[in-house]
Short mmCIF file of C-alpha atoms in Angstrom, two decimals:
data_model
loop_
_atom_site.label_atom_id
_atom_site.label_comp_id
_atom_site.label_asym_id
_atom_site.label_seq_id
_atom_site.Cartn_x
_atom_site.Cartn_y
_atom_site.Cartn_z
CA MET A 1 -24.56 -76.87 -134.56
CA LYS A 2 -24.51 -73.38 -133.58
CA THR A 3 -22.60 -72.35 -130.48
CA GLY A 4 -22.94 -69.36 -128.18
CA LYS A 5 -20.23 -67.56 -125.79
CA SER A 6 -20.06 -70.85 -123.62
CA GLY A 7 -18.98 -72.94 -126.41
CA LEU A 8 -22.03 -74.98 -126.00
CA GLY A 9 -24.80 -75.69 -128.58
CA PRO A 10 -28.57 -75.53 -127.98
CA LEU A 11 -29.07 -79.21 -127.29
CA GLU A 12 -25.86 -79.46 -124.63
CA MET A 13 -27.15 -76.41 -123.28
CA ARG A 14 -30.27 -78.19 -122.74
CA PHE A 15 -28.33 -81.45 -121.59
CA PHE A 16 -26.50 -79.58 -118.82
CA THR A 17 -29.42 -77.45 -117.68
CA TRP A 18 -31.13 -80.74 -117.18
CA VAL A 19 -28.47 -82.68 -115.55
CA GLN A 20 -27.88 -79.93 -113.12
CA SER A 21 -31.65 -79.24 -112.21
CA LYS A 22 -32.17 -83.04 -111.51
CA LYS A 23 -28.52 -83.08 -109.68
CA LEU A 24 -27.51 -85.93 -111.79
CA ARG A 25 -23.73 -87.45 -111.80
CA GLU A 26 -24.46 -90.24 -114.42
CA VAL A 27 -26.46 -90.69 -117.36
CA LYS A 28 -27.13 -93.70 -119.57
CA THR A 29 -28.07 -94.31 -122.98
CA GLY A 30 -31.52 -93.87 -123.35
CA ASP A 31 -32.31 -91.06 -120.83
CA LEU A 32 -32.04 -88.38 -122.95
CA VAL A 33 -34.44 -89.86 -125.48
CA ARG A 34 -36.98 -89.96 -122.48
CA ALA A 35 -36.62 -87.15 -120.64
CA LEU A 36 -35.55 -84.49 -123.06
CA ARG A 37 -37.14 -86.04 -126.25
CA PHE A 38 -33.85 -86.21 -128.06
CA THR A 39 -33.82 -88.88 -130.84
CA SER A 40 -31.50 -91.89 -130.56
CA LYS A 41 -29.04 -90.18 -132.96
CA GLN A 42 -29.16 -86.81 -131.29
CA GLU A 43 -28.32 -88.56 -128.20
CA ALA A 44 -25.82 -90.84 -129.54
CA ASP A 45 -23.89 -87.59 -131.17
CA LEU A 46 -24.05 -85.64 -128.33
CA LEU A 47 -22.64 -88.00 -125.79
CA TYR A 48 -19.88 -88.85 -128.25
CA ASN A 49 -18.96 -85.03 -128.71
CA LEU A 50 -19.29 -84.21 -125.05
CA SER A 51 -17.03 -87.27 -124.09
CA ARG A 52 -14.36 -86.47 -126.66
CA ARG A 53 -14.50 -82.80 -125.65
CA GLY A 54 -13.74 -84.10 -122.03
CA LEU A 55 -17.00 -82.43 -120.86
CA ILE A 56 -18.55 -85.84 -119.41
CA LEU A 57 -16.41 -89.02 -118.74
CA LYS A 58 -17.25 -92.51 -120.51
CA LEU A 59 -17.07 -95.33 -117.98
CA TRP A 60 -17.90 -97.88 -120.54
CA ARG A 61 -20.42 -97.95 -123.46
CA GLY A 62 -23.90 -96.35 -122.63
CA PHE A 63 -22.76 -95.13 -119.03
CA TYR A 64 -21.13 -91.63 -118.62
CA LEU A 65 -20.23 -89.53 -115.53
CA VAL A 66 -21.34 -85.73 -115.47
CA PRO A 67 -19.88 -82.81 -113.36
CA ASP A 68 -22.22 -80.91 -111.05
CA ARG A 69 -21.24 -77.59 -112.77
CA LEU A 70 -19.63 -76.99 -116.24
CA PRO A 71 -15.90 -77.32 -115.56
CA ALA A 72 -13.78 -74.11 -115.65
CA GLY A 73 -11.51 -74.16 -118.44
CA GLY A 74 -13.70 -76.45 -120.29
CA LYS A 75 -12.20 -79.94 -119.62
CA TRP A 76 -13.52 -81.89 -116.71
CA THR A 77 -11.13 -84.40 -114.64
CA PRO A 78 -13.43 -86.05 -111.93
CA SER A 79 -11.76 -87.63 -108.87
CA PRO A 80 -10.51 -90.98 -109.43
CA TYR A 81 -12.47 -91.92 -106.13
CA LEU A 82 -15.59 -90.56 -107.82
CA VAL A 83 -15.05 -92.97 -110.77
CA ILE A 84 -14.21 -96.03 -108.43
CA ASN A 85 -17.47 -95.33 -106.38
CA LYS A 86 -19.78 -94.82 -109.58
CA TYR A 87 -18.22 -97.53 -111.33
CA MET A 88 -18.80 -100.14 -108.22
CA THR A 89 -21.80 -98.91 -107.49
CA GLU A 90 -23.16 -99.30 -110.89
CA LEU A 91 -22.12 -103.28 -110.66
CA ASN A 92 -23.50 -103.36 -106.99
CA ALA A 93 -20.21 -104.15 -106.12
CA GLN A 94 -18.61 -104.82 -102.55
CA TYR A 95 -14.84 -103.34 -102.74
CA GLN A 96 -12.13 -101.61 -101.03
CA ILE A 97 -9.22 -99.74 -102.44
CA SER A 98 -5.70 -100.89 -101.73
CA GLY A 99 -2.08 -100.94 -103.40
CA PRO A 100 0.35 -98.16 -104.03
CA VAL A 101 -1.87 -95.15 -103.86
CA VAL A 102 -2.84 -96.22 -100.30
CA PHE A 103 0.43 -97.27 -99.30
CA ASN A 104 1.28 -93.46 -99.94
CA SER A 105 -1.84 -92.26 -98.16
CA TYR A 106 -1.22 -94.29 -94.94
CA GLY A 107 2.84 -93.24 -94.81
CA TYR A 108 3.94 -96.53 -95.46
CA SER A 109 5.66 -95.87 -98.76
CA THR A 110 6.93 -92.42 -99.99
CA GLN A 111 6.59 -93.34 -103.41
CA MET A 112 4.03 -91.40 -105.55
CA ALA A 113 1.52 -93.42 -107.36
CA SER A 114 -1.52 -93.17 -110.07
CA GLU A 115 -2.47 -96.61 -109.51
CA PHE A 116 -5.55 -97.80 -107.85
CA VAL A 117 -5.99 -101.81 -106.91
CA ILE A 118 -9.74 -102.13 -106.01
CA TYR A 119 -10.48 -105.24 -104.39
CA ASN A 120 -14.26 -106.21 -105.32
CA ASP A 121 -17.01 -109.11 -105.38
CA LYS A 122 -17.96 -108.51 -109.12
CA VAL A 123 -15.13 -107.99 -111.81
CA SER A 124 -11.80 -108.40 -112.95
CA LYS A 125 -10.45 -106.05 -115.49
CA LYS A 126 -7.99 -103.01 -115.69
CA VAL A 127 -9.11 -99.55 -117.01
CA ASN A 128 -6.92 -96.54 -117.93
CA LEU A 129 -9.02 -93.40 -117.53
CA MET A 130 -7.53 -89.58 -117.45
CA GLN A 131 -4.05 -90.16 -115.90
CA TYR A 132 -5.01 -92.76 -113.53
CA ARG A 133 -5.00 -96.88 -114.02
CA PHE A 134 -7.68 -98.86 -112.21
CA ILE A 135 -6.88 -102.36 -111.68
CA PHE A 136 -10.14 -104.23 -110.47
CA VAL A 137 -9.59 -107.72 -108.58
CA LYS A 138 -12.35 -110.06 -108.39
CA THR A 139 -12.36 -111.85 -104.95
CA THR A 140 -14.85 -113.36 -102.83
CA PRO A 141 -16.89 -111.40 -100.31
CA SER A 142 -15.55 -113.52 -97.37
CA LYS A 143 -11.71 -111.78 -98.26
CA LEU A 144 -13.58 -108.40 -98.21
CA GLY A 145 -13.67 -106.19 -94.97
CA ALA A 146 -11.35 -104.42 -92.45
CA THR A 147 -11.83 -101.02 -94.17
CA LYS A 148 -11.55 -97.19 -93.46
CA GLU A 149 -14.21 -94.92 -95.32
CA PHE A 150 -13.49 -91.23 -95.57
CA GLN A 151 -14.21 -88.34 -98.04
CA PRO A 152 -11.16 -86.88 -99.66
CA TYR A 153 -10.31 -83.26 -98.98
CA GLY A 154 -12.23 -80.84 -101.30
CA GLU A 155 -14.33 -83.68 -102.82
CA ASP A 156 -17.71 -83.79 -103.03
CA LYS A 157 -20.15 -86.26 -101.10
CA ASN A 158 -19.98 -88.70 -103.70
CA ALA A 159 -16.26 -89.34 -103.92
CA VAL A 160 -16.17 -91.33 -100.96
CA ALA A 161 -12.98 -93.51 -100.54
CA ILE A 162 -13.04 -96.81 -99.08
CA PHE A 163 -9.44 -98.09 -98.19
CA SER A 164 -8.50 -101.14 -96.83
CA SER A 165 -7.38 -100.48 -93.19
CA LYS A 166 -4.04 -99.74 -92.22
CA ALA A 167 -3.38 -103.42 -90.78
CA ARG A 168 -5.16 -105.13 -94.02
CA THR A 169 -2.99 -102.72 -96.22
CA LEU A 170 0.14 -104.29 -94.82
CA LEU A 171 -1.37 -107.46 -95.06
CA ASP A 172 -2.23 -106.88 -98.86
CA ALA A 173 1.30 -105.69 -99.20
CA VAL A 174 2.61 -109.29 -97.88
CA SER A 175 -0.08 -111.63 -99.63
CA ASP A 176 -0.16 -109.62 -103.09
CA TYR A 177 3.29 -109.07 -103.03
CA LYS A 178 3.53 -109.94 -106.76
CA ARG A 179 1.01 -107.74 -107.78
CA PHE A 180 2.71 -104.85 -105.91
CA GLY A 181 6.16 -105.47 -105.84
CA SER A 182 6.10 -104.81 -102.19
CA LEU A 183 8.48 -107.60 -100.92
CA PRO A 184 10.90 -107.21 -98.63
CA GLU A 185 9.74 -103.44 -97.68
CA ALA A 186 6.44 -104.58 -96.26
CA TYR A 187 8.30 -106.68 -93.41
CA THR A 188 9.96 -103.20 -92.55
CA TRP A 189 6.62 -101.29 -92.70
CA ILE A 190 4.83 -103.85 -90.31
CA SER A 191 7.88 -103.77 -88.09
CA GLU A 192 8.00 -99.82 -87.91
CA ALA A 193 4.13 -99.54 -87.87
CA ILE A 194 3.80 -101.76 -84.55
CA LYS A 195 7.08 -100.03 -82.98
CA GLU A 196 5.31 -96.68 -83.53
CA LYS A 197 1.95 -98.13 -82.24
CA LYS A 198 0.19 -97.40 -85.44
CA ILE A 199 -1.35 -100.90 -85.50
CA SER A 200 -1.25 -103.68 -83.15
CA VAL A 201 -0.25 -107.24 -83.59
CA ASN A 202 -3.90 -108.00 -82.36
CA ASP A 203 -4.98 -105.73 -85.56
CA LEU A 204 -2.97 -107.92 -87.67
CA VAL A 205 -4.43 -111.12 -86.40
#
């Protein structure tokens, strides 16, 4: 396959032109066959090569995240929040993020972390993507709730972060301490949060 100055071949250029014109953030096996009249082999080869080169991200077999624009430097590293959002949306799952990353974000822990724990009502599995570790923990819908939703600075509108609330995160640190190794520190976090009026006893109740 011949490539131009951009390093992309003609099929790859067609792919990215189509993705950007349609403002797509994910593609599935069969999409290119239907929309661009690729053969199944052309589609499979293209998606494999783009994924291998880091220009798109394979979430699972037949499902890929794509950038909203060609990445500078030739490799795309999407936000972990975009990964989680798309993963859970595709499964039609209710979810919220907790664990080490959230402990740090709320200022309970100063330890930097790259591990995201996602409580949800659909799937339990562990996934390593890019430099991150995603731990999906299936639970009942009744155990989900008390969340805080925000858009991380500099991220696109699809990279929404749904965290457990500050109080709920502290309770996660106590109730799921075996997973997080968060005792006895969690009791100190609770005491300091109440003392500094970041949360109230009623919040915990």
